[in-house]
Amino acid sequence: MPIYEYYSADTHKIYSFYARKLVGPDVVPRCPDGDGKKMERVLSPFAITGRAKEKTDEPGGEGMPDLDPRQEAEMMKLAGEMSGMDEENPDPRQLGRLMRRMMDITGEKMPEPMLEMLARMEKGEDPEKLEEEYGDVLDDDSMGDLGMGKGEGEKGGAGALRRRLPPRRDPTLYEMAEYL
């Protein structure tokens, strides 16, 4: 009786589902956080028995620089702090501090307009207002290799930071049959 894991890019979470029988690879349950959220099956970490430095199909692996174990631990701490943030109305100071810490951990450089916007966010300015003013600063093209561009229909700020962190794991084990 297997446990299957599915990732939702919309919530940036990995969900575990208990199936009383084997299910095919084309079976995808509804997202526990809402029917409109897309899900895709992912490989469970316990099924991986080594640490290869190859490109991974796992969510969060694409576009992320290779991190050493210390950096990975720091990013996991950062993800924990991020999960405590109010996603609807994030504190701009906290958001700015988390974004700066993330860049410090990875050693990535930000373009000057992003640094200016980040400094203003750390002073408490409204991220929505800053995004309107800076326009394309968070777009993929202007961010180069940072990969912090906006997702489809998503605003910058907290959403951009969330996509750069490893996905969170939903602690609940869901009954697969209830979500088909």
GROMACS .gro file of C-alpha atoms in nm:
model
  180
    1MET     CA    1   0.000   0.000   0.000
    2PRO     CA    2   0.204   0.289  -0.133
    3ILE     CA    3   0.228   0.652  -0.040
    4TYR     CA    4   0.243   0.885  -0.337
    5GLU     CA    5   0.368   1.242  -0.328
    6TYR     CA    6   0.240   1.527  -0.542
    7TYR     CA    7   0.371   1.880  -0.579
    8SER     CA    8   0.157   2.187  -0.643
    9ALA     CA    9   0.339   2.486  -0.792
   10ASP     CA   10   0.036   2.699  -0.701
   11THR     CA   11   0.087   2.638  -0.326
   12HIS     CA   12   0.458   2.542  -0.346
   13LYS     CA   13   0.385   2.240  -0.125
   14ILE     CA   14   0.436   1.866  -0.148
   15TYR     CA   15   0.139   1.654  -0.038
   16SER     CA   16   0.145   1.284   0.061
   17PHE     CA   17  -0.140   1.051  -0.034
   18TYR     CA   18  -0.201   0.702   0.099
   19ALA     CA   19  -0.339   0.467  -0.167
   20ARG     CA   20  -0.495   0.135  -0.074
   21LYS     CA   21  -0.400   0.002  -0.418
   22LEU     CA   22  -0.147   0.092  -0.685
   23VAL     CA   23  -0.238   0.386  -0.906
   24GLY     CA   24  -0.108   0.464  -1.252
   25PRO     CA   25   0.122   0.757  -1.330
   26ASP     CA   26  -0.164   0.945  -1.498
   27VAL     CA   27  -0.373   0.951  -1.176
   28VAL     CA   28  -0.352   1.292  -1.009
   29PRO     CA   29  -0.560   1.373  -0.701
   30ARG     CA   30  -0.726   1.709  -0.632
   31CYS     CA   31  -0.515   1.946  -0.425
   32PRO     CA   32  -0.618   1.946  -0.056
   33ASP     CA   33  -0.580   2.326  -0.053
   34GLY     CA   34  -0.827   2.385  -0.336
   35ASP     CA   35  -0.967   2.223  -0.648
   36GLY     CA   36  -0.818   2.481  -0.886
   37LYS     CA   37  -0.457   2.404  -0.789
   38LYS     CA   38  -0.255   2.191  -1.032
   39MET     CA   39  -0.065   1.890  -0.900
   40GLU     CA   40   0.211   1.670  -1.041
   41ARG     CA   41   0.359   1.348  -0.905
   42VAL     CA   42   0.709   1.373  -0.760
   43LEU     CA   43   0.966   1.120  -0.651
   44SER     CA   44   0.968   1.069  -0.274
   45PRO     CA   45   1.300   1.152  -0.104
   46PHE     CA   46   1.318   0.812   0.067
   47ALA     CA   47   1.330   0.656  -0.280
   48ILE     CA   48   1.655   0.838  -0.357
   49THR     CA   49   1.965   0.662  -0.225
   50GLY     CA   50   2.245   0.899  -0.305
   51ARG     CA   51   2.329   1.253  -0.377
   52ALA     CA   52   2.407   1.311  -0.742
   53LYS     CA   53   2.491   1.657  -0.876
   54GLU     CA   54   2.271   1.606  -1.180
   55LYS     CA   55   1.978   1.811  -1.296
   56THR     CA   56   1.670   1.698  -1.108
   57ASP     CA   57   1.305   1.685  -1.207
   58GLU     CA   58   1.212   1.750  -0.844
   59PRO     CA   59   1.036   2.084  -0.778
   60GLY     CA   60   1.268   2.353  -0.655
   61GLY     CA   61   1.571   2.191  -0.818
   62GLU     CA   62   1.550   2.367  -1.151
   63GLY     CA   63   1.716   2.708  -1.159
   64MET     CA   64   1.857   2.667  -0.809
   65PRO     CA   65   2.232   2.678  -0.770
   66ASP     CA   66   2.405   2.372  -0.624
   67LEU     CA   67   2.409   2.430  -0.250
   68ASP     CA   68   2.645   2.278   0.003
   69PRO     CA   69   2.486   2.112   0.310
   70ARG     CA   70   2.527   2.428   0.522
   71GLN     CA   71   2.353   2.638   0.258
   72GLU     CA   72   2.076   2.379   0.227
   73ALA     CA   73   2.025   2.387   0.605
   74GLU     CA   74   2.007   2.767   0.598
   75MET     CA   75   1.757   2.759   0.311
   76MET     CA   76   1.541   2.514   0.507
   77LYS     CA   77   1.547   2.753   0.807
   78LEU     CA   78   1.450   3.032   0.572
   79ALA     CA   79   1.163   2.821   0.435
   80GLY     CA   80   1.042   2.770   0.792
   81GLU     CA   81   1.045   3.144   0.855
   82MET     CA   82   0.867   3.200   0.527
   83SER     CA   83   0.589   2.957   0.621
   84GLY     CA   84   0.507   3.176   0.922
   85MET     CA   85   0.453   3.484   0.706
   86ASP     CA   86   0.108   3.614   0.618
   87GLU     CA   87   0.094   3.538   0.244
   88GLU     CA   88  -0.192   3.781   0.180
   89ASN     CA   89  -0.035   4.079   0.360
   90PRO     CA   90   0.335   4.008   0.420
   91ASP     CA   91   0.532   4.246   0.640
   92PRO     CA   92   0.758   4.431   0.392
   93ARG     CA   93   1.044   4.449   0.644
   94GLN     CA   94   1.034   4.074   0.706
   95LEU     CA   95   0.999   4.002   0.335
   96GLY     CA   96   1.297   4.225   0.251
   97ARG     CA   97   1.508   4.067   0.525
   98LEU     CA   98   1.424   3.715   0.406
   99MET     CA   99   1.502   3.801   0.044
  100ARG     CA  100   1.836   3.954   0.142
  101ARG     CA  101   1.923   3.649   0.356
  102MET     CA  102   1.839   3.418   0.069
  103MET     CA  103   2.074   3.607  -0.162
  104ASP     CA  104   2.347   3.599   0.105
  105ILE     CA  105   2.307   3.223   0.148
  106THR     CA  106   2.328   3.147  -0.224
  107GLY     CA  107   2.587   3.415  -0.302
  108GLU     CA  108   2.385   3.536  -0.599
  109LYS     CA  109   2.412   3.898  -0.706
  110MET     CA  110   2.106   4.113  -0.763
  111PRO     CA  111   2.074   4.385  -1.027
  112GLU     CA  112   2.091   4.741  -0.894
  113PRO     CA  113   1.717   4.816  -0.933
  114MET     CA  114   1.636   4.506  -0.727
  115LEU     CA  115   1.880   4.617  -0.455
  116GLU     CA  116   1.711   4.958  -0.441
  117MET     CA  117   1.367   4.801  -0.421
  118LEU     CA  118   1.485   4.560  -0.152
  119ALA     CA  119   1.633   4.844   0.059
  120ARG     CA  120   1.305   5.034   0.040
  121MET     CA  121   1.111   4.720   0.132
  122GLU     CA  122   1.335   4.671   0.437
  123LYS     CA  123   1.240   5.024   0.544
  124GLY     CA  124   0.875   4.917   0.541
  125GLU     CA  125   0.747   5.049   0.208
  126ASP     CA  126   0.450   4.871   0.054
  127PRO     CA  127   0.564   4.590  -0.184
  128GLU     CA  128   0.260   4.650  -0.409
  129LYS     CA  129   0.355   5.017  -0.452
  130LEU     CA  130   0.719   4.926  -0.512
  131GLU     CA  131   0.623   4.668  -0.772
  132GLU     CA  132   0.414   4.924  -0.960
  133GLU     CA  133   0.703   5.171  -0.946
  134TYR     CA  134   0.977   4.927  -1.048
  135GLY     CA  135   0.765   4.742  -1.302
  136ASP     CA  136   0.977   4.475  -1.467
  137VAL     CA  137   1.240   4.435  -1.193
  138LEU     CA  138   1.095   4.099  -1.085
  139ASP     CA  139   1.045   3.966  -1.439
  140ASP     CA  140   1.256   3.669  -1.548
  141ASP     CA  141   1.440   3.862  -1.819
  142SER     CA  142   1.557   4.144  -1.595
  143MET     CA  143   1.661   3.907  -1.316
  144GLY     CA  144   1.898   3.705  -1.532
  145ASP     CA  145   1.990   3.374  -1.367
  146LEU     CA  146   1.821   3.452  -1.035
  147GLY     CA  147   1.500   3.290  -1.155
  148MET     CA  148   1.278   3.503  -0.935
  149GLY     CA  149   1.031   3.604  -1.202
  150LYS     CA  150   0.659   3.603  -1.143
  151GLY     CA  151   0.454   3.294  -1.202
  152GLU     CA  152   0.142   3.299  -1.412
  153GLY     CA  153  -0.095   3.551  -1.255
  154GLU     CA  154   0.124   3.587  -0.948
  155LYS     CA  155   0.257   3.902  -0.792
  156GLY     CA  156   0.623   3.949  -0.702
  157GLY     CA  157   0.751   3.985  -0.347
  158ALA     CA  158   0.643   3.692  -0.131
  159GLY     CA  159   0.555   3.477  -0.433
  160ALA     CA  160   0.896   3.535  -0.590
  161LEU     CA  161   1.071   3.444  -0.266
  162ARG     CA  162   0.852   3.138  -0.209
  163ARG     CA  163   0.943   2.996  -0.552
  164ARG     CA  164   1.314   3.025  -0.473
  165LEU     CA  165   1.286   2.825  -0.149
  166PRO     CA  166   1.245   2.448  -0.138
  167PRO     CA  167   0.880   2.342  -0.140
  168ARG     CA  168   0.716   2.297   0.199
  169ARG     CA  169   0.579   1.958   0.295
  170ASP     CA  170   0.221   1.932   0.408
  171PRO     CA  171   0.238   1.724   0.729
  172THR     CA  172  -0.095   1.549   0.666
  173LEU     CA  173  -0.118   1.206   0.506
  174TYR     CA  174  -0.428   1.222   0.285
  175GLU     CA  175  -0.644   0.928   0.178
  176MET     CA  176  -0.600   0.910  -0.202
  177ALA     CA  177  -0.954   0.783  -0.266
  178GLU     CA  178  -1.104   1.093  -0.103
  179TYR     CA  179  -0.927   1.325  -0.352
  180LEU     CA  180  -0.991   1.145  -0.681
   0.00000   0.00000   0.00000
